[in-house]
Coordinates of C-alpha atoms in Angstrom, one line a residue:
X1 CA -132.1 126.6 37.5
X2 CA -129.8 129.4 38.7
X3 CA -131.1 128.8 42.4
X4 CA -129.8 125.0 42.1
X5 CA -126.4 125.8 40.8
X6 CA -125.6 128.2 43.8
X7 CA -126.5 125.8 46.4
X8 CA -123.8 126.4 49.1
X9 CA -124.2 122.9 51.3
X10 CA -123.2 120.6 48.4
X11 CA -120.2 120.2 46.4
X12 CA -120.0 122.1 43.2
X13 CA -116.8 119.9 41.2
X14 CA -117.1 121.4 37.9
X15 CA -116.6 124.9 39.5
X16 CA -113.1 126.5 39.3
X17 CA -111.8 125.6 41.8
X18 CA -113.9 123.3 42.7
X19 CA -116.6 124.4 45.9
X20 CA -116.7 122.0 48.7
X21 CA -118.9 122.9 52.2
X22 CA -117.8 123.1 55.0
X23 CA -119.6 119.2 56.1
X24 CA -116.8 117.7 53.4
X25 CA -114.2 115.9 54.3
X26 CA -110.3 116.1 52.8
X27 CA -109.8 112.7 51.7
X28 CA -107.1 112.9 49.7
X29 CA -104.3 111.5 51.9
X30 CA -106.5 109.0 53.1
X31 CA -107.2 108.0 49.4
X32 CA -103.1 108.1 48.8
X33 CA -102.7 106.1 52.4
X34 CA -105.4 103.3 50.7
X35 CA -103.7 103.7 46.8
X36 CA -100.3 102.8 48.6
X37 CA -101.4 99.3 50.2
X38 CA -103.3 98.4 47.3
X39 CA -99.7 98.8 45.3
X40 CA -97.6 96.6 47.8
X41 CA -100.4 94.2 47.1
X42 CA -101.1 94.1 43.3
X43 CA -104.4 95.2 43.3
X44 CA -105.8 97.2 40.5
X45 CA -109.6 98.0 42.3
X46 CA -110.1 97.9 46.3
X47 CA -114.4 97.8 47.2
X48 CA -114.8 98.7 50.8
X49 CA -118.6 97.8 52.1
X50 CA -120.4 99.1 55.1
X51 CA -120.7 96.3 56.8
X52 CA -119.1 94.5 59.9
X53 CA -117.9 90.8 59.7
X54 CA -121.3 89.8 61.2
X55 CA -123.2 91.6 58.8
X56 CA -124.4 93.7 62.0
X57 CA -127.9 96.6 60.9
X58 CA -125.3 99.0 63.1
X59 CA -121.6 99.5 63.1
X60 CA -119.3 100.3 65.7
X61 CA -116.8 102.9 64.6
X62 CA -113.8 101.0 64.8
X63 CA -115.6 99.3 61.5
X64 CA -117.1 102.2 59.7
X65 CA -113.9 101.9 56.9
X66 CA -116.4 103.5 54.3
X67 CA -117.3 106.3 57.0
X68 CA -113.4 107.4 57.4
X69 CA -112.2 106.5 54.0
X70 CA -114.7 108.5 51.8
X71 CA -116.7 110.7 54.7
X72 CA -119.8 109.5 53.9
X73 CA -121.5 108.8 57.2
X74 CA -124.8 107.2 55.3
X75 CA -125.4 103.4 56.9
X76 CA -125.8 102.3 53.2
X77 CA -122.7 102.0 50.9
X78 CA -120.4 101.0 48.9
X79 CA -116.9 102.8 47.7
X80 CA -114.2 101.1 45.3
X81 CA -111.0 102.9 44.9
X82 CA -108.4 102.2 42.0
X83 CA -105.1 104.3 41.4
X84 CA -106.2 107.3 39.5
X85 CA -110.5 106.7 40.7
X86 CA -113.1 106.7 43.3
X87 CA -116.4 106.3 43.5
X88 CA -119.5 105.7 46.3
X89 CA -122.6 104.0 45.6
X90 CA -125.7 104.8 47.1
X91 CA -129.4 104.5 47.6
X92 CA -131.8 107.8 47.2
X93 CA -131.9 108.3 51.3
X94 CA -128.9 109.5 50.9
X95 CA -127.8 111.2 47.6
X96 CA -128.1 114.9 49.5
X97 CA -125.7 113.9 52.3
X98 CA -123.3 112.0 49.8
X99 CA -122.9 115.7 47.7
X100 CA -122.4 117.1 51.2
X101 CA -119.6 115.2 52.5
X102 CA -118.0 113.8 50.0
X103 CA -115.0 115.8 48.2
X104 CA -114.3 115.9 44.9
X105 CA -111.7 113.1 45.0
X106 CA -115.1 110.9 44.9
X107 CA -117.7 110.2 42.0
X108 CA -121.2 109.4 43.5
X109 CA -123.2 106.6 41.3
X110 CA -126.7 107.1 42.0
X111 CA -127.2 103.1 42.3
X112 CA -126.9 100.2 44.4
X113 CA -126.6 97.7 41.6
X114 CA -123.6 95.4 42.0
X115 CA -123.9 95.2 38.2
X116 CA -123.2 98.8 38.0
X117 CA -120.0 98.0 40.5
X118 CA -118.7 95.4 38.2
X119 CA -119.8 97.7 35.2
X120 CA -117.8 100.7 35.9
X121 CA -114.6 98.3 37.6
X122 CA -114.5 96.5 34.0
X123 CA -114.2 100.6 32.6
X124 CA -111.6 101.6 35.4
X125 CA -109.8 98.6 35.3
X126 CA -107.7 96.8 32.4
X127 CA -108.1 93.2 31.9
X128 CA -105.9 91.0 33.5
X129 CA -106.4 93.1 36.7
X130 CA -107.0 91.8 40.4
X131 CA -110.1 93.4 42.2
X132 CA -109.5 92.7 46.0
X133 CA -111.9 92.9 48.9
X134 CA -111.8 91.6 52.2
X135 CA -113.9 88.4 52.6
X136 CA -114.6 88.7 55.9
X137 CA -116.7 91.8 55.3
X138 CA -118.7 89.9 52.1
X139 CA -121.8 88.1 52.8
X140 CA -121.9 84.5 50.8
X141 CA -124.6 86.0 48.6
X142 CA -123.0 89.3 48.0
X143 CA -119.2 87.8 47.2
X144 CA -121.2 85.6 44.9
X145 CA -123.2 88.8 42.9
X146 CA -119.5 90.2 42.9
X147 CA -118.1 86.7 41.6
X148 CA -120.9 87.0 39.1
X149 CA -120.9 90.5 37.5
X150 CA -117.1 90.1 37.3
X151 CA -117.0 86.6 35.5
X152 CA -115.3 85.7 32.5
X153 CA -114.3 89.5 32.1
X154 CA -110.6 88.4 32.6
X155 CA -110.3 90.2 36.0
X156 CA -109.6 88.1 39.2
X157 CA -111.8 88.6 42.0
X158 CA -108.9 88.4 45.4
X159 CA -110.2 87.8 48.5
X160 CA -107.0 89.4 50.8
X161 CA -107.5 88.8 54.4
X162 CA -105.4 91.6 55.8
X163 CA -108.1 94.8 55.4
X164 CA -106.1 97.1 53.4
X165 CA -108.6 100.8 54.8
X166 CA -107.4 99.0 58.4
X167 CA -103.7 99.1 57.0
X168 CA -104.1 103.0 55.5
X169 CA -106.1 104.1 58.7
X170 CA -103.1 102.7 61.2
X171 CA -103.1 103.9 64.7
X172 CA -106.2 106.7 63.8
X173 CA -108.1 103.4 64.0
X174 CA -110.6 103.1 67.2
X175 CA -109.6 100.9 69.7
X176 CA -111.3 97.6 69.9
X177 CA -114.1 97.9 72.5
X178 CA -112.8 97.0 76.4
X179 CA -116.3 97.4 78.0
X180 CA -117.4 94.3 80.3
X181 CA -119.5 91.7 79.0
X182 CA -122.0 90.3 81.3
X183 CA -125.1 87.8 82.1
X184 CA -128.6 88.8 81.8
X185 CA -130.2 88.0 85.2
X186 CA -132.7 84.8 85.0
X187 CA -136.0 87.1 85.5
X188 CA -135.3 88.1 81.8
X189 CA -134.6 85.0 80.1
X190 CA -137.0 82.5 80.8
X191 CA -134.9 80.1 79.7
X192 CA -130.8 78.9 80.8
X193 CA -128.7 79.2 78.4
X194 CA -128.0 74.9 78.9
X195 CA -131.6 74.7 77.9
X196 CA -131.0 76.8 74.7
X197 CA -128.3 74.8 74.1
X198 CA -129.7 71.6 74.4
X199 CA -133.0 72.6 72.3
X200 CA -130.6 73.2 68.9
X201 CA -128.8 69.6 69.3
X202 CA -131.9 68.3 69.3
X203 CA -133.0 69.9 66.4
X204 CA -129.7 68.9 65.3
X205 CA -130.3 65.2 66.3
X206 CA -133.7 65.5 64.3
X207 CA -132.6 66.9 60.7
X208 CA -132.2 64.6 58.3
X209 CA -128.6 65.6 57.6
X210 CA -127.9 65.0 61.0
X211 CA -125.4 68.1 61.3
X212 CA -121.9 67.4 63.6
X213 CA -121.9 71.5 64.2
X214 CA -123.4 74.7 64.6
X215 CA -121.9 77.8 63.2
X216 CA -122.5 81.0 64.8
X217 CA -122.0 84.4 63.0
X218 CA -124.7 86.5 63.8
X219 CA -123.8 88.6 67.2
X220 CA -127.6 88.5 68.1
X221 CA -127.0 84.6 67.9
X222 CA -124.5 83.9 70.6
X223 CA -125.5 86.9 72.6
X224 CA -129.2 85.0 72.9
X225 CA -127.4 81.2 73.0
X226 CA -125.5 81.8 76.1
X227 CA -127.8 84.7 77.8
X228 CA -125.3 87.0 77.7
X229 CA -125.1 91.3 76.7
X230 CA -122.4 94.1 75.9
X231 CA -122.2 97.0 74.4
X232 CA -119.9 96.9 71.4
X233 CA -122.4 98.5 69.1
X234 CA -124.6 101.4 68.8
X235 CA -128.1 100.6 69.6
X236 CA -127.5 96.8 70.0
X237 CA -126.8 95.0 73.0
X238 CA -124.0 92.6 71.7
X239 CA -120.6 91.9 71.8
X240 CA -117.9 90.8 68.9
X241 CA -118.4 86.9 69.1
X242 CA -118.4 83.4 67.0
X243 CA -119.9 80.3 68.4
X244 CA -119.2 76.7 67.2
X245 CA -121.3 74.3 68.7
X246 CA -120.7 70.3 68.6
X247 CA -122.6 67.6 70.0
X248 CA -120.1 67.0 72.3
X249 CA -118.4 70.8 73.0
X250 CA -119.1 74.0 72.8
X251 CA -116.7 76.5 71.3
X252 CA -117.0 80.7 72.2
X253 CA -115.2 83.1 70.3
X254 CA -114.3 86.3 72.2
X255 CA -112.6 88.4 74.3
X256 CA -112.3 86.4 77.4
X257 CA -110.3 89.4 79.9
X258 CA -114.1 91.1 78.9
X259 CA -116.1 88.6 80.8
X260 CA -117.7 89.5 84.2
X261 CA -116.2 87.0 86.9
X262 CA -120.0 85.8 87.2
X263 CA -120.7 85.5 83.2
X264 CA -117.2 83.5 83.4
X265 CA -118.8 81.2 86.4
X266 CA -121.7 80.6 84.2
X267 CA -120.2 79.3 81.1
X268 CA -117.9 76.9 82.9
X269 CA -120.3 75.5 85.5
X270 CA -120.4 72.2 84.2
X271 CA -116.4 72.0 83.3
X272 CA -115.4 69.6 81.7
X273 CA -118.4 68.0 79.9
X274 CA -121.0 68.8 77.0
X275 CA -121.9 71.5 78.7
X276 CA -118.9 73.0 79.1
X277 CA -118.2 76.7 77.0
X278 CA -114.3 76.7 75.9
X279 CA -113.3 80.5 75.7
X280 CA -111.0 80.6 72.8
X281 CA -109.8 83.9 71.4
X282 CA -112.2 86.1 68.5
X283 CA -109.5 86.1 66.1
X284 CA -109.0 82.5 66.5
X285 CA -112.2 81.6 65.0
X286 CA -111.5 81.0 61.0
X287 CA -108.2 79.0 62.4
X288 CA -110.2 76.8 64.4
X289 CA -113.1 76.2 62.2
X290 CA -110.7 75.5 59.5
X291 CA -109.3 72.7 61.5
X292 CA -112.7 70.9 62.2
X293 CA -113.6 71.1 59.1
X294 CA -110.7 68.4 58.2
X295 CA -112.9 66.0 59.8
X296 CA -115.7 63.3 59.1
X297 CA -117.9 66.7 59.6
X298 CA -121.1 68.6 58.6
X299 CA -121.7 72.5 59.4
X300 CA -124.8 73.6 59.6
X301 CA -125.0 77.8 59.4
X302 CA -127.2 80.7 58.4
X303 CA -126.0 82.2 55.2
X304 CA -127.4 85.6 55.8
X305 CA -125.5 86.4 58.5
X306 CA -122.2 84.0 57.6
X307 CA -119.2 86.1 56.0
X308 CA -117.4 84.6 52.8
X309 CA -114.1 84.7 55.0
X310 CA -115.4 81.7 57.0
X311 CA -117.3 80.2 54.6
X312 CA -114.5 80.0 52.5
X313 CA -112.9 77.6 55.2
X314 CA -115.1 74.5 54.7
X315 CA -115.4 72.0 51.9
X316 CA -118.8 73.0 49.7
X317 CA -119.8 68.5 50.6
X318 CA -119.4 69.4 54.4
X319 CA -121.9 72.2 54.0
X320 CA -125.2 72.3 55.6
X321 CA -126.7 76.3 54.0
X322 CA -130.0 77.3 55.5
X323 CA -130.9 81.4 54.9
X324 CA -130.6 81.7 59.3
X325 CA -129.0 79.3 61.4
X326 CA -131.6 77.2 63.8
X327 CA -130.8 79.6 66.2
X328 CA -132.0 82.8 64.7
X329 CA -135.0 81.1 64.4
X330 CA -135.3 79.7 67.8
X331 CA -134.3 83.3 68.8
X332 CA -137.3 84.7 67.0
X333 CA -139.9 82.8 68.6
X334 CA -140.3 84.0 72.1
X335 CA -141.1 82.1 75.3
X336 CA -143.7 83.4 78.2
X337 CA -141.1 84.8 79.8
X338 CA -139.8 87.0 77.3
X339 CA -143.6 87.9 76.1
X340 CA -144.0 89.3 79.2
X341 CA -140.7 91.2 79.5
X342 CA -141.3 92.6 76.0
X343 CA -145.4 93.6 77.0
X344 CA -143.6 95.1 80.5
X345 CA -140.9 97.2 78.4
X346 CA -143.9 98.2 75.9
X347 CA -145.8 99.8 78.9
X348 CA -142.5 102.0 80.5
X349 CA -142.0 102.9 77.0
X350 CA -145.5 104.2 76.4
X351 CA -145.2 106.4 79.9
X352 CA -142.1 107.9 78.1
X353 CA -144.2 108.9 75.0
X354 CA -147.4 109.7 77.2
X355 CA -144.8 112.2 79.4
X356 CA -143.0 113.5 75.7
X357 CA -146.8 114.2 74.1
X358 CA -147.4 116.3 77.2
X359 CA -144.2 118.3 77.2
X360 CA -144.7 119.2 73.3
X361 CA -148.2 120.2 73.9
X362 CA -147.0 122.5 76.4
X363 CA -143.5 123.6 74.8
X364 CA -144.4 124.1 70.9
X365 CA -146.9 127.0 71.3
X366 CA -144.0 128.8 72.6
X367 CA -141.8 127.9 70.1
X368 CA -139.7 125.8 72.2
X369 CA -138.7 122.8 70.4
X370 CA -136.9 122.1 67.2
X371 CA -136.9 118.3 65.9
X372 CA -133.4 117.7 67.8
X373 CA -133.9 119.1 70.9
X374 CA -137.2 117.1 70.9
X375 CA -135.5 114.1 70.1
X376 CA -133.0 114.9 73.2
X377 CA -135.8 115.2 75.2
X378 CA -137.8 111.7 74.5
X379 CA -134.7 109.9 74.9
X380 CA -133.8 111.2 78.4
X381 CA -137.6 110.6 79.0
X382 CA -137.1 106.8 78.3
X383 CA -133.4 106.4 79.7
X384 CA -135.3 107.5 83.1
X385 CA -137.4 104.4 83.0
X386 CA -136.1 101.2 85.1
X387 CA -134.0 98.6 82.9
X388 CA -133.1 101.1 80.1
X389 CA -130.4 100.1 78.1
X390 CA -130.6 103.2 75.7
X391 CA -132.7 103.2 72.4
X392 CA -132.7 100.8 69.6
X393 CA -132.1 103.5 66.7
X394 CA -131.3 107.3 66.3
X395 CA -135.1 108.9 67.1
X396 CA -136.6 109.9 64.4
X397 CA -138.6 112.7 65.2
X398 CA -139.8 114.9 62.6
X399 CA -142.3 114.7 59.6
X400 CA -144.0 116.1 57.2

């Protein structure tokens, strides 16, 4: 027992003072930054995910809010702040680097529950309270647990658009990304991206509903729709994006100045005409599907990937919910081309590991290698191999 209590790389909040490490981050101006928005804006309880507005596996930093508010740098989380509280919630992965990096400004519930969220908001929080989030960053399913474990407590659940983090963090925010978005040559795709398009309004043509559009969310969606790749986001080739596609037009959501000259050629080939990609701008997205959805109209999307924000916009009767959009699934099912691209990249990667095996055999005997240096290693072994784009997680390289 004595040998747990003096553990020096974790906080220690019921010493006096209270012992922080060194990996710890200050976050009590940040906190008073966030506590000072939520005032202007009448909310009592502020619950800041780790998620994107695509409900992206990785994050660019520009979007880890959780990572600079709290300094939790854990991929899995969720922090709610209220004037005089904090707390994080967290899976067991990452309960050690949570008592590292967090100060004591922050209470760490050992718990992913939303019910324990709503639980301990009901505590902190006095009823006739708002509890405010940002829909944009909510799945359909998760605003709904939150709508859920909150209801008929006599709290308000707020959805306020402007992100209040964004507001505290100001001009220490990263800048949005400015890196070139570009086509994937034709030997990778096995498919144009007019065929791709023309495949889902057929399927579109065929469901019973008969669907008038196509939401897009999912940043793996439009990158694969239209054949095109960026680098937004650690470990994902994709770039910040909406797609709404019509029988008739096809609407792309994004940074248009970002475009290669030949991705921009591509898209507006067969101007005007069905076939024709209107660039409108990302932020224009909710404005524009908002609009449409005025009409004689039915939208067909994928609720995993769709964020309550847009959701929100169109009338429950003009709703066509699958779990993935027909694109995610067309995604998923590969064509030869692709099988043999992906057998291809399988085989350069193998002579990476083959080359890495050898190394280790040679350098651990000598006591050359630690787990991160090793790691170094297999990754330059693979970014040496043709077409590398960079891995597709963190390597992982130790055990036992």
């Amino acid at each position: 027992p004595q040998a747990a209590s003096t553990r020096t790389d974790v906080r220690n909040c019921s010493a006096d003072p209270p012992y922080l490490p060194s990996t710890a981050t200050n976050t009590t101006a940040r906190l008073a930054a966030l506590r000072g928005t939520m005032r202007a804006h009448g909310v009592h309880a502020y619950i800041v995910p780790s998620t994107d507005a695509h409900m992206s596996e990785y994050i660019a930093e520009r979007d880890s809010r959780l990572g600079w508010l709290t300094g939790f740098t854990g991929s899995a989380g969720t922090g709610v702040v209220t004037q005089d509280k904090a707390a994080l919630w967290t899976d067991s992965r990452y309960w050690t680097q949570a008592e590292r990096q967090l100060d004591c400004n922050w209470e760490l519930q050992r718990t992913t529950w939303i019910e324990s969220i709503g639980l301990w908001i009901m505590e902190a929080v006095p009823v006739g309270g708002n509890i405010s989030l940002d829909p944009f960053l909510f799945s359909i399913d998760t605003w709904n647990s939150y709508s859920q474990a909150l209801h008929g407590s006599g709290r308000t659940l707020l959805p306020i658009e402007t992100n209040l983090v964004d507001q505290a963090w100001g001009d220490q925010r990263p800048p949005p990304p400015s890196s070139e978005i570009y086509s994937l040559p034709a030997a990778f795709t096995g498919s144009s991206w007019q065929e791709k398009v023309a495949g889902i309004r057929q399927q579109m043509e065929q469901h019973v509903r008969q669907p008038t559009a196509v939401l897009l969310s999912g940043l793996e969606e439009t990158a694969w729709l239209f054949n095109l790749r960026g680098d937004d986001i650690p470990y994902t080739p994709v770039f910040y994006s909406y797609t709404l596609l019509t029988n008739t037009s096809i609407s792309l959501f994004v940074d248009k100045l970002r475009l290669t000259a030949a991705a921009q050629l591509s898209l507006r080939a067969d101007c005007p005409g069905p076939l024709c990609v209107e660039l409108q701008d990302y932020s224009q997205a909710r404005a524009h599907l908002r609009l449409y959805a005025h009409g004689n109209v039915t939208v067909w999307l994928g609720t995993q990937y769709t964020s309550y924000g847009l959701y929100g916009v169109i009338p429950q009767e003009k709703l066509l919910e699958d779990s993935y959009s027909p694109v995610m699934l067309a995604k998923a099912v590969k064509n030869v081309k692709e099988q043999e691209m992906l057998r291809a990249a399988h085989v350069r990667d193998a002579v990476a590991v083959i080359q890495h095996l050898l190394w280790l055999e040679k350098m651990v005997p000598q006591g050359q290698v630690d787990e991160f240096s090793g790691a170094q290693h297999i990754d330059m072994l693979r970014q040496a191999q043709e077409h590398s784009h960079g891995p597709s997680f963190q390597s992982i390289s130790a055990s036992g």
